[in-house]
Short mmCIF file of C-alpha atoms in Angstrom, two decimals:
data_model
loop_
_atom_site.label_atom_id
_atom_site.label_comp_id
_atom_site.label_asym_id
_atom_site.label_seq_id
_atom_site.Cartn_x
_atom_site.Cartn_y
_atom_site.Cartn_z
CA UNK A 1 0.00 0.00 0.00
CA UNK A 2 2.71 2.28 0.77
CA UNK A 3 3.12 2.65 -3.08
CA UNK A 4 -0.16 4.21 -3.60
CA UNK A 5 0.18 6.20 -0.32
CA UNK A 6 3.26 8.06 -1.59
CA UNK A 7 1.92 8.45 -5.66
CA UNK A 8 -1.16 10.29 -3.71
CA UNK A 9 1.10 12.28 -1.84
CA UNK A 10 3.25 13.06 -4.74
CA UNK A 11 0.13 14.23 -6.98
CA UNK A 12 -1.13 16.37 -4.28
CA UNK A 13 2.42 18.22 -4.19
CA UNK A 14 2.53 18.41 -8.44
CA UNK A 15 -0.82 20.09 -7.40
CA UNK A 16 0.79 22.79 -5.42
CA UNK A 17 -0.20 21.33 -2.32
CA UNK A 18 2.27 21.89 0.47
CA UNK A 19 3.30 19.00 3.18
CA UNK A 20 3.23 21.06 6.69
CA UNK A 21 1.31 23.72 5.33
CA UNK A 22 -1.22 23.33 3.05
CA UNK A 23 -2.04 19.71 3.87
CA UNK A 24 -1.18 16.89 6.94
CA UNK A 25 -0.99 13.57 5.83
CA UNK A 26 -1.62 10.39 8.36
CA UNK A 27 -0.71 7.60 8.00
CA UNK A 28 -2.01 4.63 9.61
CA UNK A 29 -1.82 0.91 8.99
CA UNK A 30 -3.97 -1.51 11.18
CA UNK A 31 -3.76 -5.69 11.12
CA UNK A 32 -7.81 -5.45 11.22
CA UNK A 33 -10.80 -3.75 10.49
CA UNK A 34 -11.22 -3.01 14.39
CA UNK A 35 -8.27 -1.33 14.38
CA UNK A 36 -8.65 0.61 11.45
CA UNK A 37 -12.39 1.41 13.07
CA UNK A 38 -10.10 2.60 16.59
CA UNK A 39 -7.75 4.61 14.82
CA UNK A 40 -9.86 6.46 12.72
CA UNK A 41 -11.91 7.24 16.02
CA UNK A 42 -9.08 8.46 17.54
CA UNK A 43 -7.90 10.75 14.52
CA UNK A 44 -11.13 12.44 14.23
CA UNK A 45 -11.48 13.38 17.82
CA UNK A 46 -8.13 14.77 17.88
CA UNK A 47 -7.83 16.28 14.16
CA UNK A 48 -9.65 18.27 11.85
CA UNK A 49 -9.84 15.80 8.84
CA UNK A 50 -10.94 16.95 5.50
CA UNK A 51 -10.43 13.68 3.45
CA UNK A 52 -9.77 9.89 4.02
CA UNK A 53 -7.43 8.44 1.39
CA UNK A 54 -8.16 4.51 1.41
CA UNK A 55 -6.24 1.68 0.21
CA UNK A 56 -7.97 -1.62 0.13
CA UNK A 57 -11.55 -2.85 0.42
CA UNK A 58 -11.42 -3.64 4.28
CA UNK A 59 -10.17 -0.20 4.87
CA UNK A 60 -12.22 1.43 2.83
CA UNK A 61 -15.64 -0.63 3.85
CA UNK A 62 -14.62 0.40 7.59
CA UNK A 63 -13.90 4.10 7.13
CA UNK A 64 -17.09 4.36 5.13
CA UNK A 65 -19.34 3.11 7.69
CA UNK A 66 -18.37 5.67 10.30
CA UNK A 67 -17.07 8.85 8.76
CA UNK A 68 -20.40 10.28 7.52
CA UNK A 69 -20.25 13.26 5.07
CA UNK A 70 -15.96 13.21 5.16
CA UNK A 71 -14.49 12.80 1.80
CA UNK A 72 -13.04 9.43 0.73
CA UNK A 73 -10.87 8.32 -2.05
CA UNK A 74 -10.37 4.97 -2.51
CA UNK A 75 -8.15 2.63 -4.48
CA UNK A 76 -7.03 -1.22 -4.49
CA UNK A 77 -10.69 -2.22 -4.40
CA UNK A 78 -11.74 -4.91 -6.95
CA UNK A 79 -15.55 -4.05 -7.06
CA UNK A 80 -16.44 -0.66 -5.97
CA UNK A 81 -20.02 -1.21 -7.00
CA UNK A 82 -20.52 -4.72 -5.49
CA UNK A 83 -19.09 -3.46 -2.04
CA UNK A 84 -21.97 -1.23 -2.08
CA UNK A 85 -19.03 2.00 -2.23
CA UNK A 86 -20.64 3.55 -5.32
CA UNK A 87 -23.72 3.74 -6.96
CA UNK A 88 -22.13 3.26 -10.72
CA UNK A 89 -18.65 4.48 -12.31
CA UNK A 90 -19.99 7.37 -13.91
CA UNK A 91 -21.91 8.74 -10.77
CA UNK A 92 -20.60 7.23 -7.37
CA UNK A 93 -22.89 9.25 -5.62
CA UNK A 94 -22.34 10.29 -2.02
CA UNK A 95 -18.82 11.27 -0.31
CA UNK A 96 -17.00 8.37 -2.02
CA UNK A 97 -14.63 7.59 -5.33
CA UNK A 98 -11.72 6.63 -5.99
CA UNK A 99 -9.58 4.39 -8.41
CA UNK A 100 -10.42 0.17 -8.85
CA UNK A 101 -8.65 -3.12 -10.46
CA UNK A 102 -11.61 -4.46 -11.42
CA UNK A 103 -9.83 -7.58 -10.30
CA UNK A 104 -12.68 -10.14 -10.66
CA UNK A 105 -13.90 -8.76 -13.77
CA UNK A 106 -10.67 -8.70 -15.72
CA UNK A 107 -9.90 -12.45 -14.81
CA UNK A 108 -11.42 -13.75 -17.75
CA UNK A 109 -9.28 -11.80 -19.73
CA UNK A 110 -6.11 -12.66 -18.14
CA UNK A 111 -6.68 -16.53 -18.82
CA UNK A 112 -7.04 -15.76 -22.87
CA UNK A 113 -4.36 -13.38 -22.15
CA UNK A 114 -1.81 -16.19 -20.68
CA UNK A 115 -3.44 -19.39 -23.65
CA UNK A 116 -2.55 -16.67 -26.41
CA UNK A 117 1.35 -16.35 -24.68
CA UNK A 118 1.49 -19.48 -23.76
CA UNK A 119 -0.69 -21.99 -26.13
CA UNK A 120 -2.73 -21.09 -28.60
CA UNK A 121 -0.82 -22.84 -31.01
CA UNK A 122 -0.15 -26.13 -29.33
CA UNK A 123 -3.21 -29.01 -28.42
CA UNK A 124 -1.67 -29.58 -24.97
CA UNK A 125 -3.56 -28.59 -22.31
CA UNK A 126 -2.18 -25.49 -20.40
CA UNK A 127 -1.44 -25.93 -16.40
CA UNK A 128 -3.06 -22.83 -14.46
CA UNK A 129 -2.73 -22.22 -10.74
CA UNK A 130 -5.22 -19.77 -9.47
CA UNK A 131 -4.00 -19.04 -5.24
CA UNK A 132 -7.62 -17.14 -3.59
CA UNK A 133 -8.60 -16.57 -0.38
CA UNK A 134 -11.52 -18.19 0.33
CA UNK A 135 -12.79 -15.57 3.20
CA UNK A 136 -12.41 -12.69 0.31
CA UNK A 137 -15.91 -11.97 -1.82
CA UNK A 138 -13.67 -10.52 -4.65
CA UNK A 139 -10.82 -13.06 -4.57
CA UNK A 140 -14.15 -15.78 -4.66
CA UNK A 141 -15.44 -14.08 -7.55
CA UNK A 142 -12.08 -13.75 -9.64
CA UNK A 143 -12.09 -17.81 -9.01
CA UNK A 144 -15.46 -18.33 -10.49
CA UNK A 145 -15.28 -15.78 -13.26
CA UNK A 146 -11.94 -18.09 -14.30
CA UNK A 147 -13.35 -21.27 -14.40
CA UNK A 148 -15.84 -20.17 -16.74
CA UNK A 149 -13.45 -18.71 -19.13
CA UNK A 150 -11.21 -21.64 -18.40
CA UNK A 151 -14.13 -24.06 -19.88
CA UNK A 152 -14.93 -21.27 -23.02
CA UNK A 153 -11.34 -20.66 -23.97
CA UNK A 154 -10.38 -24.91 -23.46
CA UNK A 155 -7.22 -26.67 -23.35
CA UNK A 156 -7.10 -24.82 -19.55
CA UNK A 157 -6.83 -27.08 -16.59
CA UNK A 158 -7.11 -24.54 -13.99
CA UNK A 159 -6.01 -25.63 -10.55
CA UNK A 160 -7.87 -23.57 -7.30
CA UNK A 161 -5.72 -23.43 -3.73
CA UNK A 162 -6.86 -21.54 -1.28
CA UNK A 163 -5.08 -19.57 0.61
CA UNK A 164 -5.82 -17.70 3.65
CA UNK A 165 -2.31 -16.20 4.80
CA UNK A 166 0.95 -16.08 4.18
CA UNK A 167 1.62 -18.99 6.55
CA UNK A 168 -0.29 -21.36 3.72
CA UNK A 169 1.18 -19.91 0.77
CA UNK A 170 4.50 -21.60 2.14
CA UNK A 171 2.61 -25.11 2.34
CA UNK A 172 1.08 -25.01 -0.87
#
């Protein structure tokens, strides 16, 4: 995240926005969605806050839910509209936009993607490993949209493994 932290920061400054003086940026990081929820809390009793940059869905679900008419910006969400952020891409209604993946919608496309690099001229059947987290709506629904495209493109054996942490990645 701290990637799109700093390219927000930097755009604000190509803006002619001033660190110090014309704007304060906080940053917090929290391990879970309470702790985001305590932090934020905390912030706005203590600070003046005039917009909530969000990375993530579970961030930005939690700071939605309790920061009322405060501006938020959002990116590294896979389905804005299917969280329930915005009302549609061209009018997200309310106090909330931002920037998305589209990560579930774009997996079909990254299976023809990978047969066209990889074999679309050969009749063997192409190996593909899809790692998801079975606790994550969006990580669920990039799984289902590639098995379909898995069965309409062919020659795709796709392989599911769920993963919940890092701790399983290093069994699997």
């Amino acid at each position: 995240y701290k990637g799109a932290v700093d390219g927000f920061a930097d755009g604000l400054r190509e803006a002619g926005q001033k660190s110090g003086k014309d704007i304060q940026i906080f940053t917090k990081e929290a391990a879970t969605s309470g702790q985001t929820k305590d932090m934020l809390v905390e912030l706005m009793k203590t600070q003046k806050i005039d917009l909530i940059y969000a990375v993530t869905t579970a961030t930005t679900k939690v700071v939605s839910e309790i920061t009322g008419s405060i501006p938020i910006v959002f990116t590294v969400v896979g389905d804005p509209i299917g969280s329930g952020f915005i009302k549609s891409f061209t009018e997200p209604d309310g106090n909330i936009t931002g920037c998305t993946n589209l990560s579930a919608q774009l997996s079909a496309k990254r299976l023809e993607i990978f047969k066209e690099a990889f074999g679309e001229k050969s009749a063997k059947t192409l190996r593909f490993v899809f790692f998801y987290n079975p606790t994550n709506s969006i990580s669920q629904a990039s799984l289902d949209i590639s098995r379909e495209a898995a069965v309409k493109l062919g020659n795709i054996k796709l392989d599911a493994i769920p993963i919940k942490n890092k701790n399983e990645l290093t069994k699997a």
